Coordinates of C-alpha atoms in Angstrom, one line a residue:
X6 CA 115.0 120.8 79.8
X7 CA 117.0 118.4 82.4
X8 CA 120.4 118.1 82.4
X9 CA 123.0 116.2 84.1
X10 CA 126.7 116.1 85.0
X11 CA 129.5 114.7 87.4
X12 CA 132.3 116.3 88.6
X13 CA 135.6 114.6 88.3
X14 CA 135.2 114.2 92.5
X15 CA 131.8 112.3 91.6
X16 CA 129.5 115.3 92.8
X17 CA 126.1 115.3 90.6
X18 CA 125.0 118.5 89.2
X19 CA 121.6 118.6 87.9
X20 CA 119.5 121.7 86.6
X21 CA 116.2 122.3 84.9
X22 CA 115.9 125.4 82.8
X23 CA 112.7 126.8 82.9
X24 CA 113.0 130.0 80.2
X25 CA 109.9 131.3 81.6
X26 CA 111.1 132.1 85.1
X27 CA 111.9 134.8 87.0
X28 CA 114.1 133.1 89.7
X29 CA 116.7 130.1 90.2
X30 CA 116.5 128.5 93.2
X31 CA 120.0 126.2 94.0
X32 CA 120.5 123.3 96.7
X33 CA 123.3 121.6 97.5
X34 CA 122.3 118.3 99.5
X35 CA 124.2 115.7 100.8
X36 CA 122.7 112.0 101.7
X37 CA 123.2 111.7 105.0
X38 CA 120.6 112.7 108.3
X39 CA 120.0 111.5 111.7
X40 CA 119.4 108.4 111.2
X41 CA 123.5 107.7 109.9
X42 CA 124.4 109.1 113.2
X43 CA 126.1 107.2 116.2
X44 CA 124.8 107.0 119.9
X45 CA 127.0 109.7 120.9
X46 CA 126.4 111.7 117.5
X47 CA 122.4 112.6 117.8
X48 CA 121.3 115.7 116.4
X49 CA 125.0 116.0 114.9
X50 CA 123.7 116.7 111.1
X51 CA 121.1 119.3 112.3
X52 CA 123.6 120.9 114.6
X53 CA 126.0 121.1 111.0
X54 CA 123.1 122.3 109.2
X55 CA 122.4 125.4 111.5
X56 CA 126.2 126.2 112.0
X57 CA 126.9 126.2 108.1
X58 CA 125.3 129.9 108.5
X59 CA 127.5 131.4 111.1
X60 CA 130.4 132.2 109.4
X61 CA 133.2 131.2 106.8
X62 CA 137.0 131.8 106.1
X63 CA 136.1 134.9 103.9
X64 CA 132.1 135.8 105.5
X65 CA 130.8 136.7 108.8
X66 CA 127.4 135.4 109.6
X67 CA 126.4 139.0 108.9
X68 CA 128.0 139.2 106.0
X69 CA 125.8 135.7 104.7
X70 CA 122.6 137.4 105.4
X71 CA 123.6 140.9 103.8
X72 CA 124.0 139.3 100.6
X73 CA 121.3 137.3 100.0
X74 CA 119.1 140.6 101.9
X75 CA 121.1 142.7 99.2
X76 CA 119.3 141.7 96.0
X77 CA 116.4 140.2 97.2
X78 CA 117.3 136.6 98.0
X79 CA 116.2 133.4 100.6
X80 CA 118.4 130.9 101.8
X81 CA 117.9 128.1 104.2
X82 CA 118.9 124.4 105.4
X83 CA 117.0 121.8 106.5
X84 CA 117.8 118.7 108.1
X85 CA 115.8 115.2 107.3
X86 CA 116.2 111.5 108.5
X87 CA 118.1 110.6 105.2
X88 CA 119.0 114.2 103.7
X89 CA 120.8 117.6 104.5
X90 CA 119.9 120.3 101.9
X91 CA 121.7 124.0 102.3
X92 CA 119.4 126.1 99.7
X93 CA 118.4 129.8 98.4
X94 CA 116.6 131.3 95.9
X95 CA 117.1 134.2 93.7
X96 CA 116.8 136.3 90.8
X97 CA 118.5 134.5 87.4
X98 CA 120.8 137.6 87.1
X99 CA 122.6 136.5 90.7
X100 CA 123.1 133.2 90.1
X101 CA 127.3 133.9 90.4
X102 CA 125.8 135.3 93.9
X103 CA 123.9 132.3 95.1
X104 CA 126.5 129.9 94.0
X105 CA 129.4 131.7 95.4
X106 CA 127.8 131.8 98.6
X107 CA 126.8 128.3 98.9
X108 CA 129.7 127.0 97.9
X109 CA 131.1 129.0 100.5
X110 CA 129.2 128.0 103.4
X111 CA 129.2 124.5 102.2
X112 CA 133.0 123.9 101.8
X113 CA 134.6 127.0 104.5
X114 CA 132.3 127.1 107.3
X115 CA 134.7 128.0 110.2
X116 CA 132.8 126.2 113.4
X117 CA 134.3 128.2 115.6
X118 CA 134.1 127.4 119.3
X119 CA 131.5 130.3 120.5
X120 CA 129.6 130.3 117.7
X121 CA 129.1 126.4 118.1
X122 CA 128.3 127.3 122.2
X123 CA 126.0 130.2 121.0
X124 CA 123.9 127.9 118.0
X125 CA 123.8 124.8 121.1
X126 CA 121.5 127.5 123.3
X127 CA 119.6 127.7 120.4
X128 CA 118.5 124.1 119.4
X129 CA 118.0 123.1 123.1
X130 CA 115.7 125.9 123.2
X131 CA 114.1 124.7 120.0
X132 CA 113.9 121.0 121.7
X133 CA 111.9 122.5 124.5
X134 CA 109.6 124.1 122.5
X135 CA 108.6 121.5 120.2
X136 CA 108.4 119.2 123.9
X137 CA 105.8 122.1 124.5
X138 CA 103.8 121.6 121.2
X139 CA 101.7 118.3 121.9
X140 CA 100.7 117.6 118.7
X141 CA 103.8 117.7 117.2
X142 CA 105.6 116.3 120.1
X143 CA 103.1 112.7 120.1
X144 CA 104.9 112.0 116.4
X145 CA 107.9 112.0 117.9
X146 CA 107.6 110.0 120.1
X147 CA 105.5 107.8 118.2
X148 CA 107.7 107.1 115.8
X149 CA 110.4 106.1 118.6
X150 CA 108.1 103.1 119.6
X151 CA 107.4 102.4 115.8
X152 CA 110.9 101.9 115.0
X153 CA 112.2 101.1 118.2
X154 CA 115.8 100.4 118.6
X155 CA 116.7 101.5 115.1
X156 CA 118.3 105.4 114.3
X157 CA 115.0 105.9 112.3
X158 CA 112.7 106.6 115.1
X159 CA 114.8 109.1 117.1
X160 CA 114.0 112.8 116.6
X161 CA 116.2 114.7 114.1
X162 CA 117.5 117.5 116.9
X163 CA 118.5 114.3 118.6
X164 CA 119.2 114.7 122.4
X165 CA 119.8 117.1 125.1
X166 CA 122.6 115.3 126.1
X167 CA 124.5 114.4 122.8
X168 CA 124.3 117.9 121.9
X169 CA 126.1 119.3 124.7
X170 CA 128.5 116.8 124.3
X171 CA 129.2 118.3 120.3
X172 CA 132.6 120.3 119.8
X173 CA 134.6 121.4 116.6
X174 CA 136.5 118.1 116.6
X175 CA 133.5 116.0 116.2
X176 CA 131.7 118.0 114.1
X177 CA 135.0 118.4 111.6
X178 CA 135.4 114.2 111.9
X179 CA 131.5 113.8 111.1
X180 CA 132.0 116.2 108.4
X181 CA 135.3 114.2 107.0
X182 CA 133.4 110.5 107.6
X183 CA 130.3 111.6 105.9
X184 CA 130.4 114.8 103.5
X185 CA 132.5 112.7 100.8
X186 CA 131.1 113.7 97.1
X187 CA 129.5 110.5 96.2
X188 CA 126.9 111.2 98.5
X189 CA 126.3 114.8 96.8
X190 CA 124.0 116.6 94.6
X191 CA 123.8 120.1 93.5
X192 CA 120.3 120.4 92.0
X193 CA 119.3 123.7 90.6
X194 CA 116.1 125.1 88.4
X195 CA 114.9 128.2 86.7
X196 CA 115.8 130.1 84.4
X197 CA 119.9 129.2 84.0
X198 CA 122.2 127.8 81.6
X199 CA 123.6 124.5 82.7
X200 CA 126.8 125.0 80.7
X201 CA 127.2 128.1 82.4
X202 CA 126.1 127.0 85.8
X203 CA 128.7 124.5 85.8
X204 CA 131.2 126.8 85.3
X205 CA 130.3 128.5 88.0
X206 CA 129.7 125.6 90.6
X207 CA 132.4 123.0 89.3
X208 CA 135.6 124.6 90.3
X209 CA 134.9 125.0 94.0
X210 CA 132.6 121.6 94.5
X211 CA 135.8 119.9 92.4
X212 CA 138.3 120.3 95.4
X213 CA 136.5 117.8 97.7
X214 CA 138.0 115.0 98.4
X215 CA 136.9 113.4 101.5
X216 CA 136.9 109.5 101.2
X217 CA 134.0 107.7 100.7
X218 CA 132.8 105.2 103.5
X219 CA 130.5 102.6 103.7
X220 CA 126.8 103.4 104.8
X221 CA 125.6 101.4 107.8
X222 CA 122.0 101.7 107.5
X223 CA 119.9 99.0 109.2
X224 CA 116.2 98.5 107.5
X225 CA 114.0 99.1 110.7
X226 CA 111.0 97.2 111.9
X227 CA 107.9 98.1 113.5
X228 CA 107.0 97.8 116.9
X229 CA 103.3 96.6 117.5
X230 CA 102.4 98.4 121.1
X231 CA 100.0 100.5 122.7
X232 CA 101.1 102.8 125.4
X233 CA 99.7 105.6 127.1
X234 CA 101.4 108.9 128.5
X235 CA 99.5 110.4 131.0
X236 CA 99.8 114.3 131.4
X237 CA 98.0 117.3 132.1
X238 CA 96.9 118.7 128.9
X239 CA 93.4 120.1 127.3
X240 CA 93.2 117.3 124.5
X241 CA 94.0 113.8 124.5
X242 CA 96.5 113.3 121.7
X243 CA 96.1 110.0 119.6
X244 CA 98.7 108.6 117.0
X245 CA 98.5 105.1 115.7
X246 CA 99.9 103.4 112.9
X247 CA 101.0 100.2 110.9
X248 CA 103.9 99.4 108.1
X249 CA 103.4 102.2 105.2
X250 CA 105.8 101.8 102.2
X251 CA 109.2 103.2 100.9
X252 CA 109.7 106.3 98.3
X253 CA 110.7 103.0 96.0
X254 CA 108.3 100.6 97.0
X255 CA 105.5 99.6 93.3
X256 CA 102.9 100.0 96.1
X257 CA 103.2 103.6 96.7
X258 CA 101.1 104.8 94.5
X259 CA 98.4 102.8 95.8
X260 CA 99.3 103.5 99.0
X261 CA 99.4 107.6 98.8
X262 CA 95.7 107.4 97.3
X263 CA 94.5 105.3 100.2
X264 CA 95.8 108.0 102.1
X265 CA 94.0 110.3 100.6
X266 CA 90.5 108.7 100.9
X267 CA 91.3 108.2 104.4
X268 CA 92.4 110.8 106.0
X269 CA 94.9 113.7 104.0
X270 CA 92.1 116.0 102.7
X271 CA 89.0 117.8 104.0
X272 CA 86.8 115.3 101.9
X273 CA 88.0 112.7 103.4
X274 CA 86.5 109.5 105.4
X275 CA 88.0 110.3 108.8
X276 CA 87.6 114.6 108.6
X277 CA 83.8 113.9 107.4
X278 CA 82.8 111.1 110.3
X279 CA 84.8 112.1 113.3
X280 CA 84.7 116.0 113.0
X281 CA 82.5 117.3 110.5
X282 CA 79.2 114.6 111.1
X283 CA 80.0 114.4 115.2
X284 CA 82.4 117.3 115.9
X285 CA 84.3 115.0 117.8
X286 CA 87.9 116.0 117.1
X287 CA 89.0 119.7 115.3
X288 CA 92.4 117.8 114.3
X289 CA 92.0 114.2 112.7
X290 CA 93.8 113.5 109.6
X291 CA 96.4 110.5 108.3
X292 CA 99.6 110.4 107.1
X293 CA 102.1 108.6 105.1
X294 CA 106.1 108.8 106.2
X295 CA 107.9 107.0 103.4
X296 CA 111.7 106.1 103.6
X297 CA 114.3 104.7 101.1
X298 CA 113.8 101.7 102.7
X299 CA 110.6 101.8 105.0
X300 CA 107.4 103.6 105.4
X301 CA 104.8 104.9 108.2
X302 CA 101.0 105.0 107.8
X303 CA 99.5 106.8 110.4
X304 CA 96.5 108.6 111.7
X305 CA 96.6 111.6 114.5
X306 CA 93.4 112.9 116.5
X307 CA 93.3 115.3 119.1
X308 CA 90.2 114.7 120.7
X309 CA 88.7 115.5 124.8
X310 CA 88.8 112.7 127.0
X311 CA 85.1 111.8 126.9
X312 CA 85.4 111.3 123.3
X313 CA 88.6 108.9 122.7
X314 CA 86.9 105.4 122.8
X315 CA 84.2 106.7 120.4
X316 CA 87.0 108.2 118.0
X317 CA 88.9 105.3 118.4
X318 CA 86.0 103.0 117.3
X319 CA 85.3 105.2 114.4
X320 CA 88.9 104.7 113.1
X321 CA 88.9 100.9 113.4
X322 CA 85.5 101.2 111.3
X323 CA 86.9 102.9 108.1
X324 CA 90.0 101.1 108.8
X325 CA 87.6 97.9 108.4
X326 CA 85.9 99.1 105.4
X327 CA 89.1 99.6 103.7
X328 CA 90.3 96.6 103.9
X329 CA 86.7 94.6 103.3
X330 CA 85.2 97.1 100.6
X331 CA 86.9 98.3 97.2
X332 CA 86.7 102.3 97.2
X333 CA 83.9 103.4 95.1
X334 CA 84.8 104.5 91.3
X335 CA 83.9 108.4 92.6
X336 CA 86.1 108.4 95.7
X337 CA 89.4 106.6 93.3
X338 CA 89.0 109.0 90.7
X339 CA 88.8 112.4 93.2
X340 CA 91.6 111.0 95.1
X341 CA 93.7 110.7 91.9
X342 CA 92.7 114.3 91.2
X343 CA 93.7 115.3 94.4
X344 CA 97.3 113.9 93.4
X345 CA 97.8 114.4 90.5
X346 CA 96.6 118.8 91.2
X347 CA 98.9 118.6 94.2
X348 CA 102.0 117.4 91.7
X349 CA 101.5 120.0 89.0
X350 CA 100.3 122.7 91.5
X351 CA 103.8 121.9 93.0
X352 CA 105.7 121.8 89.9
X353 CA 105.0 125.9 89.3
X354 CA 107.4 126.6 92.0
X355 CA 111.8 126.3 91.0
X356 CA 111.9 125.1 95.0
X357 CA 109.4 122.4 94.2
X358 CA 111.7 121.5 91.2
X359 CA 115.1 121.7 92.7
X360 CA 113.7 119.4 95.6
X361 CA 112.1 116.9 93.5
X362 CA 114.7 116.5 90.9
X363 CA 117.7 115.9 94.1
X364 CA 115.3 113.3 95.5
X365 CA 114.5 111.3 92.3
X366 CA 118.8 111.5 91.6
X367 CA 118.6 109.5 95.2
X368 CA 116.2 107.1 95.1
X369 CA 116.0 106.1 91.5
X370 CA 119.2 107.6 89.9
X371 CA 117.5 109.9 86.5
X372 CA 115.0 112.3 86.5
X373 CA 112.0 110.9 86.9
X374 CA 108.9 112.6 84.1
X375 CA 105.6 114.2 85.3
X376 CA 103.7 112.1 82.9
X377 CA 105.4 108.8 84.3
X378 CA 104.1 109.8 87.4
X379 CA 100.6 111.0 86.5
X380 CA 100.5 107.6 84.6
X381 CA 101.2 105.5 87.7
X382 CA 98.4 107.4 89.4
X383 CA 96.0 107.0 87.1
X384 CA 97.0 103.5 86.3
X385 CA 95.8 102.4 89.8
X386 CA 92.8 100.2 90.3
X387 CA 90.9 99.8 93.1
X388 CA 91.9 96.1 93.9
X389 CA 95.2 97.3 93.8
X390 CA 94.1 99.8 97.0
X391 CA 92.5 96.9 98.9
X392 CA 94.8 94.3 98.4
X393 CA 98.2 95.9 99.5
X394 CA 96.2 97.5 102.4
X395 CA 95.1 93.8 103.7
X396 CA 99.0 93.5 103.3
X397 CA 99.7 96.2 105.9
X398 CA 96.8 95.9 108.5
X399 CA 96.1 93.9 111.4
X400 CA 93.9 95.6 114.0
X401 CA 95.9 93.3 116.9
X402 CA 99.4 95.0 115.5
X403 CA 98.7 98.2 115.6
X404 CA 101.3 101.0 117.2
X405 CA 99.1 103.3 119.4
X406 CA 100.1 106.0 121.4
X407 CA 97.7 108.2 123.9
X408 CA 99.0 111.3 125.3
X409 CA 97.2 113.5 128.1
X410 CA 94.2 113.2 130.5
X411 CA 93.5 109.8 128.9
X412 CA 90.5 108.3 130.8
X413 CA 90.6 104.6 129.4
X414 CA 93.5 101.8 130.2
X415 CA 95.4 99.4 127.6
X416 CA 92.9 97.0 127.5
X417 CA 90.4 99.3 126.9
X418 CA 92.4 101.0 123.9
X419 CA 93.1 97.5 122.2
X420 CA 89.2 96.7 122.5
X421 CA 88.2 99.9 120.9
X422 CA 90.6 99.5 117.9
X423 CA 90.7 95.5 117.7

């Protein structure tokens, strides 16, 4: 059962009761990430989103982590390029716990001056790690050519510099500008009462009043361009891409099931040519980035040296076939499996639910049925598939990015793919 309410301050609260669970797992997000933040501002929202954990008027970061330890509990944040979501998860009978707690953190974190020195060690730390991690760090900077000159493409921990720049009085004026309550939603599921859960939430969510501000979100566009990095690493580290679609966008159901057939499961075209029939790559696989208002679809291949071109032309051949042949009935009908397992598979887990229903309050405003989903799925044809992915491809406007001991030049790279 789905219900909904909003504050007097504007602040949605939505919950799903599900009698047969054990747990409730809460989240209080806002609608806000790195991509609403200002030259001077980047990594600003996941800097807040760390620091809502160390320490409130009444709690001690200590104190935060004893409680939730006390009876069981998980809590965590997470920062996105649209969203910030403070969550935890516990048994039904602390749900006065879980909400008192997050309400606290949310509304009374102190940001005091060492613990926002302390938390700064910490994410620059965190930067050079994931600088360390090729195969996550080629995204990143993928995505900064794809959307080139627009907030979207920067990294989420923003930069080095920005964040030693932070201090209390720019995080307290980001917080004012963009933690108003229009842009929040509490979003909780399990085994709760909503009348009851209102009770408990409502009276401290009620007393913001920040005012609301216009939203200066710019709709990026992609950047056709090949570049290659060259550094001293084992694998060369391959990401390329083209315009996917939004989270609203009619085509995204045929697009996430071209994704599928291409590249997001162990059956699929690239895994079964490039490493499972030549062993050319351990890591191959695509991917879909979807926005409110743009999209990513990509492929990543970690592959030697000797092998790129050979990969490369590989890619350009399945790419080719999608867009020439339809998808046979067989591959259509497993890759709407594939879906439509992942959804309900998904849907046994309160997280799961809490997410979903906060990101269908976003984008579309209600809560948004299983079965409406599972019908769009189902409802696609394979026409559909081919012609919105003759929309999105061009082999000549392609964004490709090689990182490591990459043997071939641009031209090369461009002939391989084009």
């Amino acid at each position: 059962m789905h219900q909904k309410t909003v504050l007097r301050n504007g602040i949605r609260v939505l919950t799903e009761k599900i009698p047969f669970a054990h747990s409730v797992s809460t989240g209080i997000w806002v609608g806000v990430g790195s991509r609403d933040e200002e030259e001077d501002e980047r990594g600003i929202t996941h800097f807040i989103e760390h620091m809502l954990f160390k320490g409130t008027q009444r709690r001690s970061a200590l104190d935060i982590a004893k409680e939730f330890d006390s009876v069981g509990g998980f809590a965590n944040a997470f920062t996105s390029k649209e969203h910030v979501c403070v969550h935890a998860k516990v048994l039904a009978s602390h749900l006065p716990l879980v909400v008192d707690v997050l309400s606290d953190i949310f509304l009374n974190s102190v940001f005091s001056d060492n613990e926002i020195e302390r938390e700064q060690q910490v994410i620059l730390q965190e930067i050079r790690m994931i600088e360390d991690t090729p195969d996550e760090y080629v995204h990143i900077l993928f995505q900064e050519m794809f959307w080139k000159d627009n907030p979207l493409g920067l990294p989420i921990y923003g930069s080095a510099q920005a964040l030693e720049s932070l201090d209390r009085t720019k995080v307290l004026r980001y917080l004012s500008r963009h933690f108003h309550s229009d842009k929040i939603v509490i979003s909780a599921a399990g085994n709760l009462d909503h009348d009851r859960f209102l009770e408990l939430i409502g009276p401290p969510m009620e007393g913001l009043n920040h005012p609301a501000l216009p939203g200066r979100r710019v709709v990026p566009k992609n950047h056709p361009l090949v570049r290659i990095i060259p550094k001293d690493l084992e694998l060369v580290h391959v990401c390329l891409g083209m315009r996917g679609n939004s989270q609203v966008d009619e085509n995204r159901f045929a697009s996430h099931l071209l994704n599928v057939v291409l590249g997001s499961s162990m059956s699929s075209r690239l895994f079964q040519e490039i490493r499972e029939k030549r062993g050319l790559a351990y890591s191959v696989y695509s991917f879909s980035h979807s926005h409110v208002d743009a999209g990513i679809l990509g492929i990543y291949a970690g592959v030697g040296a000797r092998n790129v071109q050979e990969t490369l032309e590989l890619i350009r051949e399945q790419l080719s076939l999608l867009a020439d042949e339809l998808i046979s009935d067989e591959e259509l009908n497993a890759a709407k499996e594939y879906l439509r397992g992942s959804m309900y598979l998904n849907a046994e887990s309160t997280d799961s639910r809490m997410n979903r229903m906060a990101k269908n309050e976003f984008l579309f405003g209600r809560f948004v049925d299983f079965s409406e989903i599972e019908e769009k799925i189902v409802g696609v044809r394979a026409e559909q598939i081919r012609d919105w992915f003759r929309e999105v491809y061009t082999p000549q406007e392609l964004t490709v990015l090689l990182m490591g001991p990459v043997e071939m030049d641009r031209a090369d790279v461009e002939k391989a793919l084009s």
